mmCIF file of C-alpha atoms in Angstrom:
data_model
loop_
_atom_site.group_PDB
_atom_site.id
_atom_site.type_symbol
_atom_site.label_atom_id
_atom_site.label_comp_id
_atom_site.label_asym_id
_atom_site.label_seq_id
_atom_site.Cartn_x
_atom_site.Cartn_y
_atom_site.Cartn_z
ATOM 1 C CA TYR T 1 -18.912 4.674 49.764
ATOM 2 C CA LEU T 2 -22.607 3.808 49.910
ATOM 3 C CA TYR T 3 -21.992 0.881 47.566
ATOM 4 C CA LYS T 4 -19.402 -1.833 47.043
ATOM 5 C CA HIS T 5 -20.095 -2.822 43.446
ATOM 6 C CA LEU T 6 -20.623 -0.948 40.193
ATOM 7 C CA ILE T 7 -22.176 -2.151 36.919
ATOM 8 C CA LEU T 8 -21.328 -0.193 33.755
ATOM 9 C CA PHE T 9 -23.605 -1.339 30.936
ATOM 10 C CA SER T 10 -23.246 1.880 28.943
ATOM 11 C CA PRO T 11 -20.372 1.150 26.556
ATOM 12 C CA SER T 12 -20.915 4.068 24.165
ATOM 13 C CA VAL T 13 -21.139 6.835 26.773
ATOM 14 C CA GLU T 14 -18.553 9.600 26.407
ATOM 15 C CA GLU T 15 -18.816 10.892 29.998
ATOM 16 C CA PHE T 16 -20.931 10.045 33.018
ATOM 17 C CA GLY T 17 -21.370 13.560 34.307
ATOM 18 C CA GLY T 18 -20.964 15.021 37.763
ATOM 19 C CA SER T 19 -17.977 13.808 39.732
ATOM 20 C CA LEU T 20 -18.082 10.327 38.185
ATOM 21 C CA ASN T 21 -15.144 9.989 35.816
ATOM 22 C CA VAL T 22 -12.291 7.614 35.100
ATOM 23 C CA GLN T 23 -10.193 8.915 37.994
ATOM 24 C CA ALA T 24 -13.107 8.427 40.394
ATOM 25 C CA LEU T 25 -13.583 4.868 39.128
ATOM 26 C CA VAL T 26 -9.886 4.106 39.585
ATOM 27 C CA GLU T 27 -10.027 5.444 43.152
ATOM 28 C CA PHE T 28 -13.103 3.287 43.728
ATOM 29 C CA ILE T 29 -11.088 0.230 42.678
ATOM 30 C CA ASP T 30 -8.127 1.324 44.820
ATOM 31 C CA ASP T 31 -10.493 1.486 47.795
ATOM 32 C CA GLY T 32 -11.623 -2.106 47.219
ATOM 33 C CA GLY T 33 -14.662 -1.579 44.986
ATOM 34 C CA ASN T 34 -15.656 -4.047 42.269
ATOM 35 C CA ILE T 35 -16.721 -3.183 38.706
ATOM 36 C CA LEU T 36 -18.489 -5.142 35.975
ATOM 37 C CA ALA T 37 -18.128 -3.253 32.686
ATOM 38 C CA VAL T 38 -19.000 -3.997 29.075
ATOM 39 C CA ALA T 39 -17.764 -2.612 25.776
ATOM 40 C CA SER T 40 -19.093 -2.809 22.242
ATOM 41 C CA SER T 41 -18.181 -1.824 18.701
ATOM 42 C CA SER T 42 -19.278 1.720 19.578
ATOM 43 C CA VAL T 43 -17.248 1.932 22.779
ATOM 44 C CA GLY T 44 -16.741 5.392 24.260
ATOM 45 C CA ASP T 45 -13.650 7.016 25.691
ATOM 46 C CA VAL T 46 -14.638 6.480 29.335
ATOM 47 C CA ILE T 47 -14.783 2.689 29.125
ATOM 48 C CA ARG T 48 -11.662 2.632 26.946
ATOM 49 C CA GLU T 49 -9.645 4.722 29.432
ATOM 50 C CA LEU T 50 -10.877 2.651 32.364
ATOM 51 C CA ALA T 51 -9.780 -0.510 30.571
ATOM 52 C CA ASN T 52 -6.348 1.015 29.952
ATOM 53 C CA GLU T 53 -6.006 1.772 33.665
ATOM 54 C CA CYS T 54 -6.715 -1.896 34.409
ATOM 55 C CA GLY T 55 -4.197 -3.297 31.929
ATOM 56 C CA PHE T 56 -6.477 -3.879 28.915
ATOM 57 C CA GLU T 57 -6.712 -2.287 25.497
ATOM 58 C CA ILE T 58 -10.018 -2.246 23.623
ATOM 59 C CA ASP T 59 -9.912 -2.231 19.829
ATOM 60 C CA GLU T 60 -10.815 0.838 17.795
ATOM 61 C CA GLU T 61 -14.353 2.136 17.520
ATOM 62 C CA GLY T 62 -16.327 0.398 14.783
ATOM 63 C CA SER T 63 -14.300 -2.807 14.956
ATOM 64 C CA ALA T 64 -15.675 -6.216 15.905
ATOM 65 C CA VAL T 65 -14.440 -9.745 16.458
ATOM 66 C CA ILE T 66 -14.806 -11.652 13.183
ATOM 67 C CA ASP T 67 -14.559 -15.408 12.697
ATOM 68 C CA HIS T 68 -15.292 -16.830 9.249
ATOM 69 C CA LEU T 69 -15.360 -20.411 10.527
ATOM 70 C CA ASN T 70 -17.022 -20.211 13.942
ATOM 71 C CA TYR T 71 -20.060 -18.002 13.468
ATOM 72 C CA ASP T 72 -23.680 -18.738 14.348
ATOM 73 C CA VAL T 73 -26.452 -19.584 11.875
ATOM 74 C CA SER T 74 -28.271 -16.441 13.017
ATOM 75 C CA ASP T 75 -25.428 -14.224 11.772
ATOM 76 C CA GLU T 76 -26.451 -11.522 9.304
ATOM 77 C CA GLY T 77 -23.563 -12.078 6.936
ATOM 78 C CA LYS T 78 -20.695 -10.198 8.592
ATOM 79 C CA HIS T 79 -19.592 -13.219 10.637
ATOM 80 C CA THR T 80 -19.549 -11.165 13.837
ATOM 81 C CA THR T 81 -22.017 -13.310 15.826
ATOM 82 C CA ILE T 82 -19.417 -15.848 16.784
ATOM 83 C CA VAL T 83 -19.695 -19.112 18.681
ATOM 84 C CA ALA T 84 -17.067 -19.403 21.417
ATOM 85 C CA ASP T 85 -16.012 -22.832 22.615
ATOM 86 C CA PRO T 86 -16.263 -23.279 26.432
ATOM 87 C CA ALA T 87 -12.899 -25.065 26.245
ATOM 88 C CA THR T 88 -11.251 -21.656 25.768
ATOM 89 C CA LEU T 89 -12.506 -20.478 29.165
ATOM 90 C CA LEU T 90 -10.059 -19.783 31.975
ATOM 91 C CA ASP T 91 -9.200 -22.909 33.942
ATOM 92 C CA ALA T 92 -10.568 -21.540 37.208
ATOM 93 C CA PRO T 93 -13.948 -22.915 38.378
ATOM 94 C CA THR T 94 -14.185 -20.204 41.024
ATOM 95 C CA VAL T 95 -14.353 -17.578 38.269
ATOM 96 C CA ILE T 96 -16.224 -19.264 35.415
ATOM 97 C CA GLY T 97 -18.177 -21.974 37.213
ATOM 98 C CA THR T 98 -17.853 -24.970 34.907
ATOM 99 C CA LYS T 99 -16.700 -25.571 31.355
ATOM 100 C CA ASN T 100 -19.439 -28.147 30.886
ATOM 101 C CA ILE T 101 -21.868 -25.665 29.323
ATOM 102 C CA PRO T 102 -23.203 -25.092 25.782
ATOM 103 C CA PRO T 103 -21.221 -22.846 23.406
ATOM 104 C CA ILE T 104 -21.227 -19.116 24.102
ATOM 105 C CA LEU T 105 -22.596 -16.442 21.795
ATOM 106 C CA PHE T 106 -20.572 -13.266 21.428
ATOM 107 C CA LYS T 107 -20.997 -10.170 19.289
ATOM 108 C CA GLY T 108 -18.731 -7.275 20.105
ATOM 109 C CA VAL T 109 -15.256 -5.839 20.187
ATOM 110 C CA GLY T 110 -11.960 -7.562 20.939
ATOM 111 C CA ILE T 111 -9.756 -6.873 23.957
ATOM 112 C CA VAL T 112 -5.989 -7.212 24.290
ATOM 113 C CA SER T 113 -4.341 -7.652 27.685
ATOM 114 C CA ASP T 114 -0.960 -6.589 28.998
ATOM 115 C CA GLN T 115 1.002 -9.851 29.008
ATOM 116 C CA GLU T 116 3.391 -8.506 31.637
ATOM 117 C CA ASN T 117 0.610 -7.796 34.118
ATOM 118 C CA PRO T 118 0.397 -10.761 36.541
ATOM 119 C CA LEU T 119 -2.988 -9.618 37.856
ATOM 120 C CA VAL T 120 -4.817 -10.034 34.526
ATOM 121 C CA LEU T 121 -7.101 -13.033 33.949
ATOM 122 C CA GLU T 122 -7.944 -14.081 30.389
ATOM 123 C CA VAL T 123 -11.446 -15.393 31.064
ATOM 124 C CA LEU T 124 -12.624 -16.156 27.517
ATOM 125 C CA THR T 125 -10.413 -16.110 24.428
ATOM 126 C CA ALA T 126 -11.383 -16.259 20.771
ATOM 127 C CA SER T 127 -10.477 -19.166 18.503
ATOM 128 C CA SER T 128 -7.293 -19.230 16.425
ATOM 129 C CA THR T 129 -9.295 -18.247 13.306
ATOM 130 C CA ALA T 130 -10.742 -15.042 14.786
ATOM 131 C CA TYR T 131 -9.488 -11.487 14.465
ATOM 132 C CA SER T 132 -10.663 -8.005 15.405
ATOM 133 C CA TYR T 133 -11.272 -5.552 12.573
ATOM 134 C CA SER T 134 -13.938 -3.355 11.047
ATOM 135 C CA PRO T 135 -16.479 -5.669 9.361
ATOM 136 C CA ASP T 136 -17.389 -2.988 6.808
ATOM 137 C CA ASN T 137 -13.853 -2.481 5.478
ATOM 138 C CA LYS T 138 -11.337 -4.624 3.658
ATOM 139 C CA VAL T 139 -8.361 -5.809 5.660
ATOM 140 C CA THR T 140 -5.540 -3.569 4.484
ATOM 141 C CA GLU T 141 -3.312 -3.744 7.563
ATOM 142 C CA TYR T 142 -2.527 -6.238 10.268
ATOM 143 C CA PRO T 143 -5.472 -6.474 12.719
ATOM 144 C CA HIS T 144 -5.130 -5.167 16.246
ATOM 145 C CA ALA T 145 -5.905 -8.570 17.755
ATOM 146 C CA VAL T 146 -5.508 -11.934 16.038
ATOM 147 C CA GLY T 147 -6.329 -15.491 17.085
ATOM 148 C CA LYS T 148 -6.101 -16.472 20.716
ATOM 149 C CA ASN T 149 -4.589 -13.115 21.612
ATOM 150 C CA THR T 150 -8.101 -11.729 21.133
ATOM 151 C CA LEU T 151 -9.913 -11.644 24.458
ATOM 152 C CA LEU T 152 -13.688 -11.710 24.562
ATOM 153 C CA ILE T 153 -13.935 -11.446 28.359
ATOM 154 C CA SER T 154 -11.111 -10.374 30.653
ATOM 155 C CA ALA T 155 -10.784 -9.801 34.375
ATOM 156 C CA LEU T 156 -8.481 -8.283 36.943
ATOM 157 C CA GLN T 157 -8.020 -8.924 40.640
ATOM 158 C CA ALA T 158 -6.002 -6.088 42.144
ATOM 159 C CA ARG T 159 -3.509 -6.468 44.966
ATOM 160 C CA ASN T 160 -6.148 -5.163 47.383
ATOM 161 C CA ASN T 161 -8.496 -7.944 46.151
ATOM 162 C CA ALA T 162 -10.728 -5.526 44.207
ATOM 163 C CA ARG T 163 -12.207 -7.246 41.156
ATOM 164 C CA VAL T 164 -12.925 -5.907 37.675
ATOM 165 C CA VAL T 165 -14.479 -7.723 34.704
ATOM 166 C CA PHE T 166 -14.537 -6.385 31.136
ATOM 167 C CA CYS T 167 -16.736 -8.001 28.499
ATOM 168 C CA GLY T 168 -16.431 -6.894 24.887
ATOM 169 C CA SER T 169 -20.098 -7.571 24.130
ATOM 170 C CA LEU T 170 -23.208 -5.952 25.561
ATOM 171 C CA ASP T 171 -25.297 -8.571 23.730
ATOM 172 C CA PHE T 172 -23.554 -11.266 25.772
ATOM 173 C CA PHE T 173 -25.731 -10.254 28.749
ATOM 174 C CA SER T 174 -28.960 -9.845 26.749
ATOM 175 C CA ASP T 175 -32.055 -12.012 27.152
ATOM 176 C CA LYS T 176 -31.842 -12.744 23.432
ATOM 177 C CA PHE T 177 -28.429 -14.376 23.759
ATOM 178 C CA PHE T 178 -29.408 -16.069 27.045
ATOM 179 C CA THR T 179 -32.286 -17.946 25.395
ATOM 180 C CA SER T 180 -31.046 -18.211 21.819
ATOM 181 C CA PRO T 181 -30.249 -21.608 20.285
ATOM 182 C CA VAL T 182 -26.664 -22.104 19.111
ATOM 183 C CA GLN T 183 -25.375 -23.846 16.016
ATOM 184 C CA LYS T 184 -22.330 -23.145 13.891
ATOM 185 C CA ALA T 185 -23.113 -22.117 10.322
ATOM 186 C CA HIS T 186 -20.791 -24.757 8.850
ATOM 187 C CA GLY T 187 -22.607 -27.559 10.612
ATOM 188 C CA GLY T 188 -22.277 -29.051 14.029
ATOM 189 C CA LYS T 189 -24.450 -29.912 16.972
ATOM 190 C CA ARG T 190 -27.412 -27.695 17.726
ATOM 191 C CA PHE T 191 -27.929 -26.502 21.299
ATOM 192 C CA GLU T 192 -31.328 -25.275 22.442
ATOM 193 C CA THR T 193 -29.816 -22.489 24.560
ATOM 194 C CA SER T 194 -26.404 -20.888 24.791
ATOM 195 C CA GLY T 195 -24.074 -21.045 27.775
ATOM 196 C CA ASN T 196 -24.220 -17.265 28.227
ATOM 197 C CA LYS T 197 -26.533 -17.325 31.228
ATOM 198 C CA GLN T 198 -24.451 -19.838 33.187
ATOM 199 C CA LEU T 199 -21.225 -17.967 32.462
ATOM 200 C CA ALA T 200 -22.745 -14.542 33.176
ATOM 201 C CA THR T 201 -24.094 -15.800 36.505
ATOM 202 C CA ALA T 202 -20.735 -17.256 37.542
ATOM 203 C CA LEU T 203 -18.854 -14.119 36.489
ATOM 204 C CA SER T 204 -21.208 -11.783 38.337
ATOM 205 C CA GLN T 205 -20.977 -13.885 41.499
ATOM 206 C CA TRP T 206 -17.201 -13.785 41.322
ATOM 207 C CA VAL T 207 -16.801 -10.068 40.561
ATOM 208 C CA PHE T 208 -19.285 -9.132 43.300
ATOM 209 C CA LYS T 209 -17.383 -11.336 45.779
ATOM 210 C CA GLU T 210 -20.094 -13.882 46.322
ATOM 211 C CA LYS T 211 -17.465 -16.548 45.578
ATOM 212 C CA GLY T 212 -13.772 -17.018 46.123
ATOM 213 C CA VAL T 213 -13.380 -14.809 49.215
ATOM 214 C CA LEU T 214 -11.041 -16.157 51.914
ATOM 215 C CA ARG T 215 -10.331 -15.012 55.450
ATOM 216 C CA ALA T 216 -8.076 -16.173 58.286
ATOM 217 C CA GLN T 217 -9.463 -16.824 61.742
ATOM 218 C CA THR T 218 -8.162 -17.985 65.137
ATOM 219 C CA ILE T 219 -4.410 -17.971 64.628
ATOM 220 C CA LYS T 220 -2.536 -19.725 67.460
ATOM 221 C CA HIS T 221 1.062 -20.732 68.135
ATOM 222 C CA HIS T 222 2.783 -22.264 71.161
ATOM 223 C CA ARG T 223 5.452 -24.706 72.235
ATOM 224 C CA LYS T 224 4.592 -28.346 71.869
ATOM 225 C CA GLY T 225 2.920 -29.522 75.058
ATOM 226 C CA GLU T 226 1.770 -26.022 76.040
ATOM 227 C CA ASN T 227 -1.387 -24.055 75.238
ATOM 228 C CA SER T 228 -0.370 -20.395 75.288
ATOM 229 C CA PRO T 229 2.266 -18.489 73.308
ATOM 230 C CA PRO T 230 5.470 -17.616 75.206
ATOM 231 C CA ASP T 231 7.018 -14.170 75.424
ATOM 232 C CA ALA T 232 9.863 -15.485 73.278
ATOM 233 C CA TYR T 233 10.839 -18.794 71.790
ATOM 234 C CA THR T 234 14.221 -20.426 72.332
ATOM 235 C CA ILE T 235 16.312 -21.878 69.544
ATOM 236 C CA MET T 236 15.525 -25.536 68.827
ATOM 237 C CA ASP T 237 12.074 -25.306 70.450
ATOM 238 C CA ASP T 238 9.339 -27.545 69.040
ATOM 239 C CA VAL T 239 6.497 -25.256 67.928
ATOM 240 C CA VAL T 240 2.871 -25.884 66.959
ATOM 241 C CA TYR T 241 1.067 -23.370 64.695
ATOM 242 C CA SER T 242 -2.624 -23.487 63.802
ATOM 243 C CA ILE T 243 -4.924 -21.321 61.683
ATOM 244 C CA GLU T 244 -8.559 -21.467 60.602
ATOM 245 C CA VAL T 245 -9.249 -20.501 56.977
ATOM 246 C CA GLU T 246 -12.817 -19.806 55.867
ATOM 247 C CA ILE T 247 -14.421 -19.191 52.470
ATOM 248 C CA PHE T 248 -17.565 -17.183 51.761
ATOM 249 C CA LYS T 249 -20.004 -19.527 50.055
ATOM 250 C CA ASP T 250 -23.763 -19.320 49.515
ATOM 251 C CA GLY T 251 -24.014 -16.273 51.749
ATOM 252 C CA LYS T 252 -22.179 -17.741 54.749
ATOM 253 C CA TRP T 253 -18.676 -18.534 55.916
ATOM 254 C CA GLU T 254 -17.571 -22.155 55.671
ATOM 255 C CA THR T 255 -14.344 -24.005 56.373
ATOM 256 C CA PHE T 256 -12.023 -23.799 53.377
ATOM 257 C CA ASP T 257 -10.757 -27.115 52.064
ATOM 258 C CA ALA T 258 -7.287 -26.983 50.507
ATOM 259 C CA SER T 259 -4.305 -29.289 50.230
ATOM 260 C CA ASP T 260 -1.676 -26.700 49.286
ATOM 261 C CA LEU T 261 -1.584 -24.328 52.260
ATOM 262 C CA GLN T 262 1.929 -23.647 53.525
ATOM 263 C CA LEU T 263 3.489 -21.982 56.555
ATOM 264 C CA GLU T 264 6.775 -20.099 56.434
ATOM 265 C CA PHE T 265 8.966 -19.189 59.401
ATOM 266 C CA VAL T 266 10.778 -16.134 58.094
ATOM 267 C CA ARG T 267 13.718 -14.022 59.193
ATOM 268 C CA ILE T 268 14.380 -11.956 56.057
ATOM 269 C CA ASP T 269 14.341 -15.282 54.166
ATOM 270 C CA PRO T 270 12.305 -18.376 55.055
ATOM 271 C CA PHE T 271 14.200 -20.645 57.434
ATOM 272 C CA VAL T 272 11.323 -23.135 57.541
ATOM 273 C CA ARG T 273 8.658 -23.858 54.927
ATOM 274 C CA THR T 274 6.221 -26.619 55.812
ATOM 275 C CA LYS T 275 2.798 -27.865 54.820
ATOM 276 C CA LEU T 276 -0.290 -27.011 56.831
ATOM 277 C CA VAL T 277 -2.331 -30.158 57.432
ATOM 278 C CA LYS T 278 -6.078 -29.934 57.938
ATOM 279 C CA LYS T 279 -7.306 -31.289 61.272
ATOM 280 C CA GLY T 280 -11.007 -30.654 61.748
ATOM 281 C CA LYS T 281 -11.627 -26.959 61.126
ATOM 282 C CA LYS T 282 -7.989 -26.002 61.620
ATOM 283 C CA TYR T 283 -4.812 -26.227 59.593
ATOM 284 C CA VAL T 284 -1.881 -27.288 61.769
ATOM 285 C CA ALA T 285 1.888 -27.429 61.331
ATOM 286 C CA ASP T 286 4.605 -28.368 63.814
ATOM 287 C CA PHE T 287 8.313 -27.807 63.336
ATOM 288 C CA ARG T 288 11.540 -27.094 65.201
ATOM 289 C CA VAL T 289 12.804 -23.535 65.531
ATOM 290 C CA PRO T 290 16.140 -23.044 63.712
ATOM 291 C CA ASP T 291 19.412 -22.810 65.613
ATOM 292 C CA VAL T 292 19.616 -19.094 64.772
ATOM 293 C CA TYR T 293 18.169 -16.450 67.075
ATOM 294 C CA GLY T 294 16.510 -13.230 65.926
ATOM 295 C CA VAL T 295 13.088 -11.773 65.078
ATOM 296 C CA TYR T 296 10.924 -14.106 63.001
ATOM 297 C CA GLN T 297 7.465 -14.153 61.447
ATOM 298 C CA PHE T 298 4.911 -16.898 61.068
ATOM 299 C CA LYS T 299 3.729 -16.228 57.503
ATOM 300 C CA VAL T 300 0.841 -17.714 55.526
ATOM 301 C CA ASP T 301 0.781 -16.412 51.947
ATOM 302 C CA TYR T 302 -1.892 -18.134 49.822
ATOM 303 C CA ASN T 303 -2.457 -16.735 46.342
ATOM 304 C CA ARG T 304 -4.459 -18.802 43.860
ATOM 305 C CA VAL T 305 -6.352 -17.864 40.694
ATOM 306 C CA GLY T 306 -9.912 -16.843 41.470
ATOM 307 C CA TYR T 307 -9.447 -16.513 45.230
ATOM 308 C CA THR T 308 -8.711 -13.415 47.246
ATOM 309 C CA HIS T 309 -5.121 -13.118 48.398
ATOM 310 C CA LEU T 310 -4.821 -14.606 51.887
ATOM 311 C CA TYR T 311 -1.865 -13.086 53.722
ATOM 312 C CA THR T 312 -1.223 -13.100 57.444
ATOM 313 C CA THR T 313 1.917 -12.669 59.554
ATOM 314 C CA THR T 314 2.647 -13.007 63.272
ATOM 315 C CA GLN T 315 5.943 -11.677 64.644
ATOM 316 C CA VAL T 316 7.814 -13.513 67.397
ATOM 317 C CA SER T 317 11.262 -13.365 68.981
ATOM 318 C CA VAL T 318 13.708 -16.258 69.153
ATOM 319 C CA ARG T 319 16.461 -16.000 71.779
ATOM 320 C CA PRO T 320 19.577 -18.101 72.374
ATOM 321 C CA LEU T 321 19.830 -20.617 75.189
ATOM 322 C CA GLN T 322 20.293 -19.324 78.711
ATOM 323 C CA HIS T 323 23.407 -20.417 80.600
ATOM 324 C CA THR T 324 21.362 -22.825 82.674
ATOM 325 C CA GLN T 325 19.886 -24.414 79.551
ATOM 326 C CA TYR T 326 23.122 -25.616 78.020
ATOM 327 C CA GLU T 327 24.162 -29.252 78.534
ATOM 328 C CA ARG T 328 26.545 -29.797 81.425
ATOM 329 C CA PHE T 329 28.750 -32.125 79.420
ATOM 330 C CA ILE T 330 28.766 -32.178 75.661
ATOM 331 C CA LEU T 331 29.362 -35.591 74.114
ATOM 332 C CA SER T 332 31.524 -34.272 71.303
ATOM 333 C CA ALA T 333 33.821 -32.590 73.864
ATOM 334 C CA TYR T 334 34.730 -35.815 75.711
ATOM 335 C CA PRO T 335 38.156 -36.108 73.998
ATOM 336 C CA TYR T 336 39.017 -32.630 75.206
ATOM 337 C CA TYR T 337 37.834 -33.479 78.716
ATOM 338 C CA LEU T 338 40.050 -36.580 78.642
ATOM 339 C CA SER T 339 43.082 -34.659 77.436
ATOM 340 C CA ALA T 340 42.625 -32.041 80.170
ATOM 341 C CA PHE T 341 42.332 -34.597 82.969
ATOM 342 C CA SER T 342 45.210 -36.672 81.595
ATOM 343 C CA MET T 343 47.370 -33.547 81.569
ATOM 344 C CA MET T 344 46.429 -32.842 85.192
ATOM 345 C CA LEU T 345 47.235 -36.410 86.161
ATOM 346 C CA GLY T 346 50.568 -36.257 84.350
ATOM 347 C CA VAL T 347 51.542 -33.024 86.096
ATOM 348 C CA PHE T 348 50.574 -34.541 89.473
ATOM 349 C CA LEU T 349 52.660 -37.663 88.896
ATOM 350 C CA LEU T 350 55.587 -35.622 87.617
ATOM 351 C CA SER T 351 55.367 -33.408 90.705
ATOM 352 C CA CYS T 352 55.397 -36.431 92.998
ATOM 353 C CA VAL T 353 58.418 -37.879 91.261
ATOM 354 C CA PHE T 354 60.239 -34.558 91.243
ATOM 355 C CA LEU T 355 59.537 -33.758 94.915
ATOM 356 C CA HIS T 356 60.216 -37.182 96.427
ATOM 357 C CA HIS T 357 63.082 -38.343 94.311
ATOM 358 C CA LYS T 358 66.526 -37.835 95.938
ATOM 359 C CA ASP T 359 69.833 -38.621 94.371
ATOM 360 C CA SER T 360 72.195 -40.779 96.511
ATOM 361 C CA PRO T 361 75.155 -38.722 97.897
ATOM 362 C CA LYS T 362 78.534 -39.370 96.303
ATOM 363 C CA ALA T 363 81.390 -40.634 98.528
ATOM 364 C CA LYS T 364 84.066 -38.050 99.186
ATOM 365 C CA ALA T 365 87.270 -39.007 97.434
ATOM 366 C CA ASP T 366 90.482 -39.297 99.399
#
């Protein structure tokens, strides 16, 4: 690809033309590409199908998120220009920046996520009084999305670390909403500008991998007291493992600061799981190899919301002790040693008595 990121701000388009279609967009994501897409009340089939491929379902055409309690004073009477509370944002500063921003203006369609999809991120949810329905029609059936199940902004980080963001409002990214004052129609504090610009900036930085990207560098392992890795470890060896983890921040790679990094020493199942402690630029762990030989892996598997999945493994062999490495005398075997030597001594004494003892001859009777 000549590009790594794609912005789709054409929610009502029915087809892009040429070779660009939903299948091509899905392949782009599978190859690690990132997409920022928006929908609206007039969403087309292309955006809807792409959302379905990513685990989201956009409400029907002509519908909008309606909130009769949390709408802005600038609303035209349909209660579709809603005021979203920053407290409903995803608890992930890497994705949304900070929650300490003014309320967010939203005018668009609702999104529903697949609750069984562990890769989905519910970035911004509607209030409990909101629902998604056609504002021009009476509510005659249960709405497609109700309350906090209604997503205003959703995201996905695939297993290959590709990122996708869906926003149900094109107006969310408009200059009008960026600079518009915010105040709920039923009273409340007035804010001179909305929090749309801060949130849009943070989201775009995240989806375009300007934030939250991790990488592993300089992985080393060796016996304690040595500097180079051996051809194979021996059971009960004391091992030192170190790794450098960096994060992409402000256009450059910096040392990543975390307190929850763990190392696993795995042979099918983890035999050792220990904490990696930061020492300077490195994270270090030392442990004793289990008393079970085989083929093992040093594994670091770090998966946190908003960060790329950090996964690295190093395979090593663990052999049993050589004959010359066993202890000459084992302390727990001393009773058996004693019984063996006592038996030998008893046989020797019995032999001496048996060989040197002679019965006195009996006198011949007349």
